[in-house]
């Protein structure tokens, strides 16, 4: 589908856009805090994905992950190029608050993931949340008033717990992480 | 850096939380030849990150974002040599079957109204035929929206049939009236009209002679007696000369429009009004069907 879109198939492009753009925009908005910048990022990510179409996974869920990661990368580039960081409320610039058409399966998955994320101890959840939004360890330490080592430790513990909750095991990890031997 | 140290930094590395020099050190370690036990830790952390990204609430993009993406997708096709094998680029509105009527030459206004109704009949007959291929089969919900964005041939033909069907019904109604549309700022060029039912709850806008476009779409705009014009829908190609749009009840909920216009909405933005008209008390339908 992405390859067809990359070859100027507008229908394929529109299908990908409708399926993925709202979630890409959701990620970019979480990182950047405003819609105008987030839309620029989604545009850039979409075009970058088309440019890399030949090396992109075709499976739908892999494409979804690829586009979201690419969007986050582009959002971080923009975020870190700002002279000063701006912590804007997420609602800034939102003109259209109608619910987004979302695939039922994706909605269920999102709900489950949010539930698992919410089960983390609050201090770990906070670090994980700031981390995926692109804050560095140094920034999180400054923001939370904790030592950088504490931030790093909370991130490790939080991610280790999420690995177990999400059932994440790297293909070649073997028994190393299957038993959750990460010291958490 | 060794694998043990890298493993301790795997999460921060995968989440891109490290300072540039630390990140470079990690990347250099992973790039060293040989298998790395720490690579699995990085991969797992990345997998967690991918799942975390799924927790972001989706947001509704503006129409302008799609226009930009659409324009760039088209540009890729135009710029690349691929266009040679992919065939001609699709236009946003694929013209349905062409049917020129002799009456169009006889009486400009009556002519195109009758021709439009005739073309509706021809189109409806055409649409009864089975599709040529399975290309336009069932779409799941997001796909339906995608189809709306690019207006594939069958969607355009159905929309055109709807316009002509609505126009045929309006023309048959007693008390229907029109708002004539004239070229904006030019003595000659396109022309058009809005036909409204007696209660002004339904209407159809028909335009003729608008210049052909490759990108974007012609949009209809309605404005109340006081207030700005708002877009109420895109015009669909009815035949090789006419475009039209059904004005739905919500567009007319505030009452009959005081002003009507047609503008080109292209990826580069909204164009000036090409056709404009204002309601006047004496407007009436120039022809009555049957």
Tab-separated table of C-alpha atoms in Angstrom:
chain	number	residue	atom	x	y	z
A	1	UNK	CA	0.000	0.000	0.000
A	2	UNK	CA	2.762	2.442	0.960
A	3	UNK	CA	4.648	1.552	-2.195
A	4	UNK	CA	1.590	2.221	-4.291
A	5	UNK	CA	1.182	5.564	-2.568
A	6	UNK	CA	4.841	6.321	-3.213
A	7	UNK	CA	4.124	5.765	-6.891
A	8	UNK	CA	1.530	8.538	-6.836
A	9	UNK	CA	-1.459	6.281	-6.267
A	10	UNK	CA	-3.668	8.864	-4.594
A	11	UNK	CA	-6.197	6.331	-3.454
A	12	UNK	CA	-3.567	4.277	-1.669
A	13	UNK	CA	-2.155	7.457	-0.157
A	14	UNK	CA	-5.584	8.505	1.026
A	15	UNK	CA	-6.247	5.106	2.573
A	16	UNK	CA	-2.986	5.192	4.506
A	17	UNK	CA	-3.624	8.766	5.516
A	18	UNK	CA	-7.099	8.066	6.825
A	19	UNK	CA	-5.928	4.999	8.732
A	20	UNK	CA	-2.807	6.463	10.259
A	21	UNK	CA	-2.818	10.265	10.207
A	22	UNK	CA	-5.042	10.718	13.293
A	23	UNK	CA	-2.736	8.523	15.359
A	24	UNK	CA	0.358	10.149	13.897
A	25	UNK	CA	-1.138	13.516	14.781
A	26	UNK	CA	-1.912	12.259	18.275
A	27	UNK	CA	1.736	11.292	18.792
A	28	UNK	CA	3.091	14.535	17.332
A	29	UNK	CA	0.717	16.568	19.449
A	30	UNK	CA	1.794	14.737	22.599
A	31	UNK	CA	5.416	15.575	21.856
A	32	UNK	CA	4.992	19.119	20.608
A	33	UNK	CA	1.967	20.323	22.521
A	34	UNK	CA	0.328	22.184	19.676
A	35	UNK	CA	-1.561	21.201	16.578
A	36	UNK	CA	0.033	23.468	13.986
A	37	UNK	CA	3.528	22.113	14.556
A	38	UNK	CA	2.138	18.617	14.922
A	39	UNK	CA	0.468	18.797	11.511
A	40	UNK	CA	3.738	19.934	9.939
A	41	UNK	CA	5.411	16.937	11.505
A	42	UNK	CA	2.751	14.523	10.269
A	43	UNK	CA	3.154	15.928	6.779
A	44	UNK	CA	6.927	15.534	6.945
A	45	UNK	CA	6.664	12.036	8.380
A	46	UNK	CA	4.169	10.978	5.747
A	47	UNK	CA	6.389	12.192	2.926
A	48	UNK	CA	9.473	10.646	4.532
A	49	UNK	CA	7.614	7.333	4.742
A	50	UNK	CA	6.775	7.530	1.042
A	51	UNK	CA	10.416	8.254	0.270
A	52	UNK	CA	11.383	5.133	2.240
A	53	UNK	CA	8.526	3.037	0.934
A	54	UNK	CA	10.757	0.320	-0.468
A	55	UNK	CA	12.271	-0.389	2.931
A	56	UNK	CA	9.054	-0.198	4.887
A	57	UNK	CA	7.170	-3.178	6.268
A	58	UNK	CA	3.992	-3.962	4.402
A	59	UNK	CA	2.124	-5.638	7.261
A	60	UNK	CA	-0.469	-3.256	8.493
A	61	UNK	CA	0.405	-3.241	12.170
A	62	UNK	CA	4.123	-2.975	11.400
A	63	UNK	CA	3.411	-0.050	9.115
A	64	UNK	CA	1.448	1.537	11.924
A	65	UNK	CA	4.374	1.193	14.327
A	66	UNK	CA	6.794	2.421	11.673
A	67	UNK	CA	4.746	5.534	10.992
A	68	UNK	CA	4.297	6.330	14.672
A	69	UNK	CA	8.008	5.924	15.406
A	70	UNK	CA	8.874	8.033	12.373
A	71	UNK	CA	6.412	10.679	13.515
A	72	UNK	CA	7.938	10.731	16.971
A	73	UNK	CA	11.422	11.077	15.490
A	74	UNK	CA	10.341	14.000	13.326
A	75	UNK	CA	8.531	15.578	16.259
A	76	UNK	CA	11.625	15.238	18.439
A	77	UNK	CA	13.755	16.853	15.740
A	78	UNK	CA	11.432	19.812	15.690
A	79	UNK	CA	11.082	19.883	19.457
A	80	UNK	CA	14.803	19.872	20.047
A	81	UNK	CA	15.484	22.509	17.442
A	82	UNK	CA	13.422	24.999	19.338
A	83	UNK	CA	15.509	27.581	21.119
A	84	UNK	CA	13.422	27.232	24.236
A	85	UNK	CA	11.108	24.456	25.100
A	86	UNK	CA	7.510	25.254	25.332
A	87	UNK	CA	5.179	23.331	27.550
A	88	UNK	CA	1.849	24.087	26.035
A	89	UNK	CA	-1.388	22.488	27.134
A	90	UNK	CA	-2.266	19.665	24.794
A	91	UNK	CA	-5.506	21.330	23.797
A	92	UNK	CA	-3.735	24.317	22.286
A	93	UNK	CA	-4.774	24.932	18.730
A	94	UNK	CA	-7.342	22.169	18.662
A	95	UNK	CA	-10.132	23.466	16.522
A	96	UNK	CA	-11.952	20.256	15.867
A	97	UNK	CA	-12.672	18.100	18.858
A	98	UNK	CA	-15.045	15.665	17.179
A	99	UNK	CA	-14.070	12.086	17.955
A	100	UNK	CA	-11.849	10.505	15.379
A	101	UNK	CA	-12.982	7.530	13.403
A	102	UNK	CA	-10.870	4.766	14.831
A	103	UNK	CA	-10.636	1.132	13.955
A	104	UNK	CA	-12.341	-0.869	16.729
A	105	UNK	CA	-9.332	-3.143	17.137
A	106	UNK	CA	-6.998	-0.164	17.525
A	107	UNK	CA	-9.324	1.388	20.074
A	108	UNK	CA	-9.401	-1.773	22.157
A	109	UNK	CA	-5.625	-2.102	21.970
A	110	UNK	CA	-5.172	1.505	22.988
A	111	UNK	CA	-7.488	1.006	25.955
A	112	UNK	CA	-5.615	-2.075	27.086
A	113	UNK	CA	-2.244	-0.401	26.760
A	114	UNK	CA	-3.444	2.670	28.632
A	115	UNK	CA	-4.738	0.436	31.391
A	116	UNK	CA	-1.391	-1.314	31.723
A	117	UNK	CA	0.460	1.967	31.627
A	118	UNK	CA	-1.769	3.245	34.408
A	119	UNK	CA	-0.792	0.285	36.563
A	120	UNK	CA	2.785	1.535	36.903
A	121	UNK	CA	3.741	3.219	40.159
A	122	UNK	CA	3.124	6.945	39.657
A	123	UNK	CA	6.781	7.962	39.798
A	124	UNK	CA	7.704	5.409	37.126
A	125	UNK	CA	4.651	6.296	35.024
A	126	UNK	CA	5.648	9.937	35.064
A	127	UNK	CA	9.188	9.236	33.881
A	128	UNK	CA	7.964	6.850	31.176
A	129	UNK	CA	5.405	9.385	30.004
A	130	UNK	CA	7.935	12.207	29.793
A	131	UNK	CA	10.419	9.859	28.148
A	132	UNK	CA	8.215	8.847	25.269
A	133	UNK	CA	7.327	12.462	24.748
A	134	UNK	CA	10.998	13.078	24.079
A	135	UNK	CA	12.313	14.594	27.283
A	136	UNK	CA	15.901	13.683	28.015
A	137	UNK	CA	17.049	12.278	31.322
A	138	UNK	CA	18.630	15.614	32.187
A	139	UNK	CA	15.398	17.462	31.483
A	140	UNK	CA	13.290	15.034	33.466
A	141	UNK	CA	15.678	15.317	36.368
A	142	UNK	CA	15.367	19.090	36.255
A	143	UNK	CA	11.604	18.910	35.980
A	144	UNK	CA	11.024	16.368	38.739
A	145	UNK	CA	13.784	17.558	41.039
A	146	UNK	CA	15.225	14.062	41.239
A	147	UNK	CA	18.803	13.001	40.592
A	148	UNK	CA	19.537	11.875	37.084
A	149	UNK	CA	20.415	8.421	38.347
A	150	UNK	CA	16.993	8.155	39.960
A	151	UNK	CA	15.334	9.100	36.681
A	152	UNK	CA	17.375	6.467	34.840
A	153	UNK	CA	16.493	3.867	37.422
A	154	UNK	CA	12.766	4.657	37.308
A	155	UNK	CA	12.808	4.455	33.550
A	156	UNK	CA	14.486	1.049	33.661
A	157	UNK	CA	12.049	-0.265	36.219
A	158	UNK	CA	9.057	1.167	34.406
A	159	UNK	CA	10.105	-0.199	31.029
A	160	UNK	CA	10.920	-3.586	32.571
A	161	UNK	CA	7.456	-3.757	34.070
A	162	UNK	CA	5.873	-2.712	30.782
A	163	UNK	CA	7.843	-5.391	28.958
A	164	UNK	CA	6.200	-7.980	31.140
A	165	UNK	CA	2.761	-6.384	30.951
A	166	UNK	CA	2.973	-5.964	27.183
A	167	UNK	CA	4.554	-9.369	26.703
A	168	UNK	CA	7.544	-7.889	24.910
A	169	UNK	CA	10.465	-10.219	24.287
A	170	UNK	CA	13.037	-9.572	21.607
A	171	UNK	CA	13.203	-12.352	19.031
A	172	UNK	CA	16.742	-13.303	19.912
A	173	UNK	CA	16.519	-12.598	23.592
A	174	UNK	CA	15.984	-16.237	24.444
A	175	UNK	CA	15.428	-16.992	28.036
A	176	UNK	CA	17.207	-13.859	29.205
A	177	UNK	CA	14.136	-11.719	29.563
A	178	UNK	CA	11.391	-14.316	29.406
A	179	UNK	CA	11.479	-14.753	33.126
A	180	UNK	CA	11.621	-11.026	33.748
A	181	UNK	CA	15.068	-11.176	35.283
A	182	UNK	CA	15.627	-7.470	35.072
A	183	UNK	CA	15.991	-6.725	38.695
A	184	UNK	CA	12.861	-4.670	39.068
B	1	UNK	CA	31.555	0.983	26.539
B	2	UNK	CA	30.873	-2.717	26.976
B	3	UNK	CA	27.687	-4.733	26.641
B	4	UNK	CA	26.886	-4.600	30.333
B	5	UNK	CA	27.105	-0.803	30.389
B	6	UNK	CA	25.094	-0.649	27.192
B	7	UNK	CA	22.409	-2.855	28.668
B	8	UNK	CA	22.053	-0.410	31.535
B	9	UNK	CA	21.507	2.411	29.089
B	10	UNK	CA	19.333	0.430	26.656
B	11	UNK	CA	16.030	2.030	27.658
B	12	UNK	CA	17.342	5.572	27.661
B	13	UNK	CA	19.041	4.937	24.324
B	14	UNK	CA	15.933	3.438	22.734
B	15	UNK	CA	13.796	6.329	23.995
B	16	UNK	CA	16.381	8.869	22.733
B	17	UNK	CA	16.791	10.383	26.166
B	18	UNK	CA	20.573	10.554	26.216
B	19	UNK	CA	22.761	13.544	25.643
B	20	UNK	CA	24.400	13.616	22.200
B	21	UNK	CA	27.803	12.331	23.317
B	22	UNK	CA	26.287	9.453	25.298
B	23	UNK	CA	24.082	8.565	22.409
B	24	UNK	CA	27.059	8.546	20.061
B	25	UNK	CA	28.937	6.230	22.417
B	26	UNK	CA	26.025	3.793	22.502
B	27	UNK	CA	25.652	3.880	18.733
B	28	UNK	CA	29.369	3.256	18.314
B	29	UNK	CA	29.189	0.240	20.619
B	30	UNK	CA	26.247	-1.283	18.771
B	31	UNK	CA	28.031	-0.693	15.469
B	32	UNK	CA	31.069	-2.674	16.577
B	33	UNK	CA	31.373	-5.968	14.736
B	34	UNK	CA	30.106	-9.111	16.402
B	35	UNK	CA	26.941	-10.124	18.169
B	36	UNK	CA	25.842	-8.004	21.093
B	37	UNK	CA	23.866	-9.388	23.968
B	38	UNK	CA	22.782	-5.828	24.719
B	39	UNK	CA	21.068	-5.510	21.331
B	40	UNK	CA	18.120	-7.544	22.595
B	41	UNK	CA	17.636	-5.109	25.479
B	42	UNK	CA	17.574	-2.196	23.028
B	43	UNK	CA	15.126	-4.032	20.768
B	44	UNK	CA	12.810	-4.795	23.656
B	45	UNK	CA	12.868	-1.210	24.852
B	46	UNK	CA	12.063	-0.057	21.324
B	47	UNK	CA	9.160	-2.500	21.194
B	48	UNK	CA	7.831	-1.011	24.430
B	49	UNK	CA	8.191	2.460	22.955
B	50	UNK	CA	6.236	1.413	19.858
B	51	UNK	CA	3.428	0.184	22.070
B	52	UNK	CA	3.511	3.332	24.174
B	53	UNK	CA	3.037	5.389	21.030
B	54	UNK	CA	-0.199	3.507	20.497
B	55	UNK	CA	-1.564	4.984	23.717
B	56	UNK	CA	-1.672	8.510	22.283
B	57	UNK	CA	-5.210	9.693	21.711
B	58	UNK	CA	-5.762	10.117	17.993
B	59	UNK	CA	-6.519	13.639	16.815
B	60	UNK	CA	-8.480	14.811	13.816
B	61	UNK	CA	-6.227	16.414	11.207
B	62	UNK	CA	-7.423	19.559	9.478
B	63	UNK	CA	-8.574	19.416	5.864
B	64	UNK	CA	-5.544	21.500	4.962
B	65	UNK	CA	-3.170	18.743	6.027
B	66	UNK	CA	-4.658	16.275	3.592
B	67	UNK	CA	-4.501	18.890	0.832
B	68	UNK	CA	-0.778	19.299	1.458
B	69	UNK	CA	-0.152	15.565	1.513
B	70	UNK	CA	-2.300	15.048	-1.566
B	71	UNK	CA	-0.430	17.762	-3.450
B	72	UNK	CA	2.923	16.238	-2.568
B	73	UNK	CA	1.807	12.749	-3.514
B	74	UNK	CA	0.780	14.128	-6.884
B	75	UNK	CA	4.025	16.023	-7.187
B	76	UNK	CA	5.954	12.818	-6.624
B	77	UNK	CA	4.084	11.287	-9.503
B	78	UNK	CA	4.697	14.247	-11.739
B	79	UNK	CA	8.338	14.577	-10.948
B	80	UNK	CA	9.261	10.932	-11.117
B	81	UNK	CA	9.867	8.985	-14.257
B	82	UNK	CA	7.382	6.545	-12.771
B	83	UNK	CA	4.586	8.556	-14.275
B	84	UNK	CA	5.410	6.946	-17.598
B	85	UNK	CA	4.436	3.521	-16.377
B	86	UNK	CA	1.738	4.538	-13.983
B	87	UNK	CA	-0.279	6.267	-16.691
B	88	UNK	CA	-1.827	9.652	-16.546
B	89	UNK	CA	-2.387	11.129	-13.134
B	90	UNK	CA	-5.892	10.885	-11.875
B	91	UNK	CA	-7.813	14.083	-11.804
B	92	UNK	CA	-9.708	14.734	-8.582
B	93	UNK	CA	-13.026	14.403	-10.329
B	94	UNK	CA	-13.318	11.881	-13.085
B	95	UNK	CA	-15.892	13.054	-15.594
B	96	UNK	CA	-18.707	10.608	-16.042
B	97	UNK	CA	-20.231	9.785	-19.408
B	98	UNK	CA	-20.535	12.763	-21.707
B	99	UNK	CA	-23.848	13.604	-23.252
B	100	UNK	CA	-24.203	16.881	-25.098
B	101	UNK	CA	-27.769	17.888	-25.738
B	102	UNK	CA	-28.987	19.805	-28.775
B	103	UNK	CA	-31.240	21.851	-26.494
B	104	UNK	CA	-28.205	23.410	-24.908
B	105	UNK	CA	-27.715	25.425	-28.062
B	106	UNK	CA	-31.322	26.510	-28.297
B	107	UNK	CA	-31.978	28.198	-24.974
B	108	UNK	CA	-29.110	28.725	-22.566
B	109	UNK	CA	-30.946	28.433	-19.276
B	110	UNK	CA	-33.716	26.066	-20.192
B	111	UNK	CA	-31.241	24.109	-22.234
B	112	UNK	CA	-28.817	23.164	-19.557
B	113	UNK	CA	-31.482	22.358	-17.041
B	114	UNK	CA	-33.140	19.946	-19.418
B	115	UNK	CA	-29.780	18.609	-20.530
B	116	UNK	CA	-28.842	18.030	-16.934
B	117	UNK	CA	-31.984	16.043	-16.231
B	118	UNK	CA	-31.400	14.055	-19.402
B	119	UNK	CA	-27.836	13.384	-18.380
B	120	UNK	CA	-29.111	12.172	-15.002
B	121	UNK	CA	-31.177	9.560	-16.752
B	122	UNK	CA	-28.186	8.541	-18.876
B	123	UNK	CA	-25.942	8.348	-15.829
B	124	UNK	CA	-28.397	6.339	-13.817
B	125	UNK	CA	-28.608	3.851	-16.656
B	126	UNK	CA	-24.846	3.745	-16.806
B	127	UNK	CA	-24.571	3.067	-13.098
B	128	UNK	CA	-26.856	0.056	-13.358
B	129	UNK	CA	-24.079	-1.762	-15.231
B	130	UNK	CA	-21.833	-3.928	-13.023
B	131	UNK	CA	-18.425	-2.473	-12.219
B	132	UNK	CA	-15.679	-3.290	-14.678
B	133	UNK	CA	-13.428	-4.715	-11.980
B	134	UNK	CA	-13.375	-5.429	-8.276
B	135	UNK	CA	-11.354	-2.302	-7.638
B	136	UNK	CA	-14.189	-0.413	-6.021
B	137	UNK	CA	-15.518	-3.093	-3.743
B	138	UNK	CA	-16.262	-2.949	-0.068
B	139	UNK	CA	-14.264	-0.564	2.103
B	140	UNK	CA	-13.977	-0.624	5.823
B	141	UNK	CA	-14.721	2.647	7.518
B	142	UNK	CA	-11.374	4.417	7.106
B	143	UNK	CA	-11.243	3.327	3.489
B	144	UNK	CA	-14.581	4.966	2.830
B	145	UNK	CA	-13.139	8.255	3.972
B	146	UNK	CA	-10.152	7.697	1.749
B	147	UNK	CA	-12.473	7.165	-1.174
B	148	UNK	CA	-14.121	10.482	-0.422
B	149	UNK	CA	-10.786	12.245	-0.478
B	150	UNK	CA	-9.738	11.093	-3.915
B	151	UNK	CA	-13.181	10.732	-5.440
B	152	UNK	CA	-12.748	7.588	-7.480
B	153	UNK	CA	-14.706	7.311	-10.668
B	154	UNK	CA	-17.719	5.495	-9.303
B	155	UNK	CA	-18.085	7.901	-6.363
B	156	UNK	CA	-17.936	10.852	-8.747
B	157	UNK	CA	-20.510	9.276	-11.026
B	158	UNK	CA	-22.842	8.538	-8.132
B	159	UNK	CA	-22.466	12.048	-6.765
B	160	UNK	CA	-23.213	13.438	-10.210
B	161	UNK	CA	-26.274	11.234	-10.468
B	162	UNK	CA	-27.449	12.505	-7.071
B	163	UNK	CA	-27.066	16.088	-8.184
B	164	UNK	CA	-29.002	15.516	-11.369
B	165	UNK	CA	-31.671	13.518	-9.632
B	166	UNK	CA	-32.142	16.270	-7.046
B	167	UNK	CA	-32.210	18.858	-9.788
B	168	UNK	CA	-34.853	16.911	-11.685
B	169	UNK	CA	-37.017	16.745	-8.565
B	170	UNK	CA	-36.613	20.431	-7.818
B	171	UNK	CA	-37.463	21.480	-11.337
B	172	UNK	CA	-40.730	19.548	-11.060
B	173	UNK	CA	-41.737	21.307	-7.852
B	174	UNK	CA	-44.060	24.297	-7.919
B	175	UNK	CA	-42.635	27.407	-6.345
B	176	UNK	CA	-38.998	26.542	-7.007
B	177	UNK	CA	-36.840	29.560	-7.586
B	178	UNK	CA	-33.364	30.375	-8.734
B	179	UNK	CA	-30.447	32.564	-7.863
B	180	UNK	CA	-28.487	33.375	-10.978
B	181	UNK	CA	-24.716	33.220	-10.755
B	182	UNK	CA	-22.528	35.401	-12.914
B	183	UNK	CA	-18.798	35.539	-13.471
B	184	UNK	CA	-17.071	37.522	-10.801
B	185	UNK	CA	-15.430	40.620	-12.222
B	186	UNK	CA	-15.623	39.527	-15.847
B	187	UNK	CA	-18.343	40.109	-18.446
B	188	UNK	CA	-18.102	36.650	-19.974
B	189	UNK	CA	-17.048	33.216	-18.845
B	190	UNK	CA	-18.726	30.695	-16.617
B	191	UNK	CA	-22.346	30.920	-15.589
B	192	UNK	CA	-24.576	29.138	-13.161
B	193	UNK	CA	-27.615	29.077	-10.956
B	194	UNK	CA	-28.885	27.823	-7.654
B	195	UNK	CA	-32.295	26.198	-7.721
B	196	UNK	CA	-34.093	26.229	-4.377
B	197	UNK	CA	-37.366	24.627	-3.416
B	198	UNK	CA	-40.160	26.858	-2.198
B	199	UNK	CA	-39.209	26.466	1.455
B	200	UNK	CA	-35.472	26.831	0.726
B	201	UNK	CA	-34.688	23.591	2.512
B	202	UNK	CA	-33.228	21.904	-0.518
B	203	UNK	CA	-31.232	23.259	-3.360
B	204	UNK	CA	-28.911	22.437	-6.185
B	205	UNK	CA	-26.138	24.573	-7.589
B	206	UNK	CA	-25.234	24.085	-11.229
B	207	UNK	CA	-22.301	25.824	-12.905
B	208	UNK	CA	-21.289	25.822	-16.517
B	209	UNK	CA	-18.060	26.655	-18.274
B	210	UNK	CA	-15.699	26.639	-15.306
B	211	UNK	CA	-12.135	26.116	-16.485
B	212	UNK	CA	-10.853	22.536	-16.205
B	213	UNK	CA	-8.597	21.816	-13.230
B	214	UNK	CA	-6.089	19.078	-12.487
B	215	UNK	CA	-5.786	19.602	-8.762
B	216	UNK	CA	-8.192	20.725	-6.090
B	217	UNK	CA	-11.924	21.088	-6.500
B	218	UNK	CA	-14.537	23.724	-7.042
B	219	UNK	CA	-16.408	24.471	-3.843
B	220	UNK	CA	-19.760	26.153	-3.346
B	221	UNK	CA	-20.017	28.845	-0.680
B	222	UNK	CA	-23.148	30.224	0.907
B	223	UNK	CA	-23.433	33.389	2.934
B	224	UNK	CA	-26.362	34.576	5.042
B	225	UNK	CA	-27.596	38.165	4.917
B	226	UNK	CA	-24.916	39.092	7.398
B	227	UNK	CA	-21.875	36.975	7.948
B	228	UNK	CA	-19.059	35.362	6.072
B	229	UNK	CA	-19.436	32.829	3.276
B	230	UNK	CA	-18.869	29.245	4.332
B	231	UNK	CA	-18.009	26.294	2.087
B	232	UNK	CA	-20.923	23.901	1.729
B	233	UNK	CA	-19.627	21.272	-0.643
B	234	UNK	CA	-17.609	20.458	-3.698
B	235	UNK	CA	-18.997	20.594	-7.186
B	236	UNK	CA	-19.138	17.348	-9.133
B	237	UNK	CA	-18.625	16.989	-12.843
B	238	UNK	CA	-21.992	16.301	-14.483
B	239	UNK	CA	-20.884	16.265	-18.098
B	240	UNK	CA	-18.106	17.914	-20.034
B	241	UNK	CA	-19.523	21.346	-19.389
B	242	UNK	CA	-21.536	21.328	-16.195
B	243	UNK	CA	-20.686	20.885	-12.554
B	244	UNK	CA	-23.110	20.742	-9.682
B	245	UNK	CA	-23.667	20.130	-6.009
B	246	UNK	CA	-26.677	19.372	-3.842
B	247	UNK	CA	-27.063	21.892	-1.045
B	248	UNK	CA	-28.254	19.877	1.895
B	249	UNK	CA	-30.716	20.918	4.523
B	250	UNK	CA	-28.050	21.780	7.078
B	251	UNK	CA	-26.403	24.195	4.657
B	252	UNK	CA	-29.740	25.932	4.223
B	253	UNK	CA	-30.934	25.636	7.809
B	254	UNK	CA	-30.446	29.337	8.464
B	255	UNK	CA	-32.743	30.173	5.573
B	256	UNK	CA	-32.176	31.029	1.946
B	257	UNK	CA	-28.641	32.210	1.283
B	258	UNK	CA	-28.224	35.905	0.578
B	259	UNK	CA	-25.128	35.317	-1.508
B	260	UNK	CA	-23.727	32.313	-3.303
B	261	UNK	CA	-20.301	31.876	-4.814
B	262	UNK	CA	-18.081	29.228	-6.368
B	263	UNK	CA	-14.357	29.166	-5.751
B	264	UNK	CA	-11.517	26.882	-6.641
B	265	UNK	CA	-10.053	25.147	-3.614
B	266	UNK	CA	-6.615	23.912	-4.614
B	267	UNK	CA	-3.748	22.512	-2.520
B	268	UNK	CA	-2.213	25.969	-2.616
B	269	UNK	CA	-5.291	27.405	-0.937
B	270	UNK	CA	-8.619	28.928	-1.658
B	271	UNK	CA	-8.981	30.908	-4.865
B	272	UNK	CA	-11.072	33.985	-5.595
B	273	UNK	CA	-14.775	33.732	-6.377
B	274	UNK	CA	-15.265	32.679	-9.991
B	275	UNK	CA	-19.033	32.821	-9.875
B	276	UNK	CA	-21.185	34.936	-7.621
B	277	UNK	CA	-24.847	35.632	-7.172
B	278	UNK	CA	-27.211	37.301	-4.778
B	279	UNK	CA	-30.785	36.382	-4.002
B	280	UNK	CA	-33.387	38.807	-5.257
B	281	UNK	CA	-37.126	38.688	-4.526
B	282	UNK	CA	-38.078	38.261	-8.177
B	283	UNK	CA	-36.055	35.142	-8.855
B	284	UNK	CA	-38.072	32.353	-10.317
B	285	UNK	CA	-37.425	29.178	-12.132
B	286	UNK	CA	-37.168	29.810	-15.867
B	287	UNK	CA	-38.583	26.462	-16.920
B	288	UNK	CA	-41.068	24.084	-15.466
B	289	UNK	CA	-40.740	20.453	-16.162
B	290	UNK	CA	-43.831	18.877	-17.720
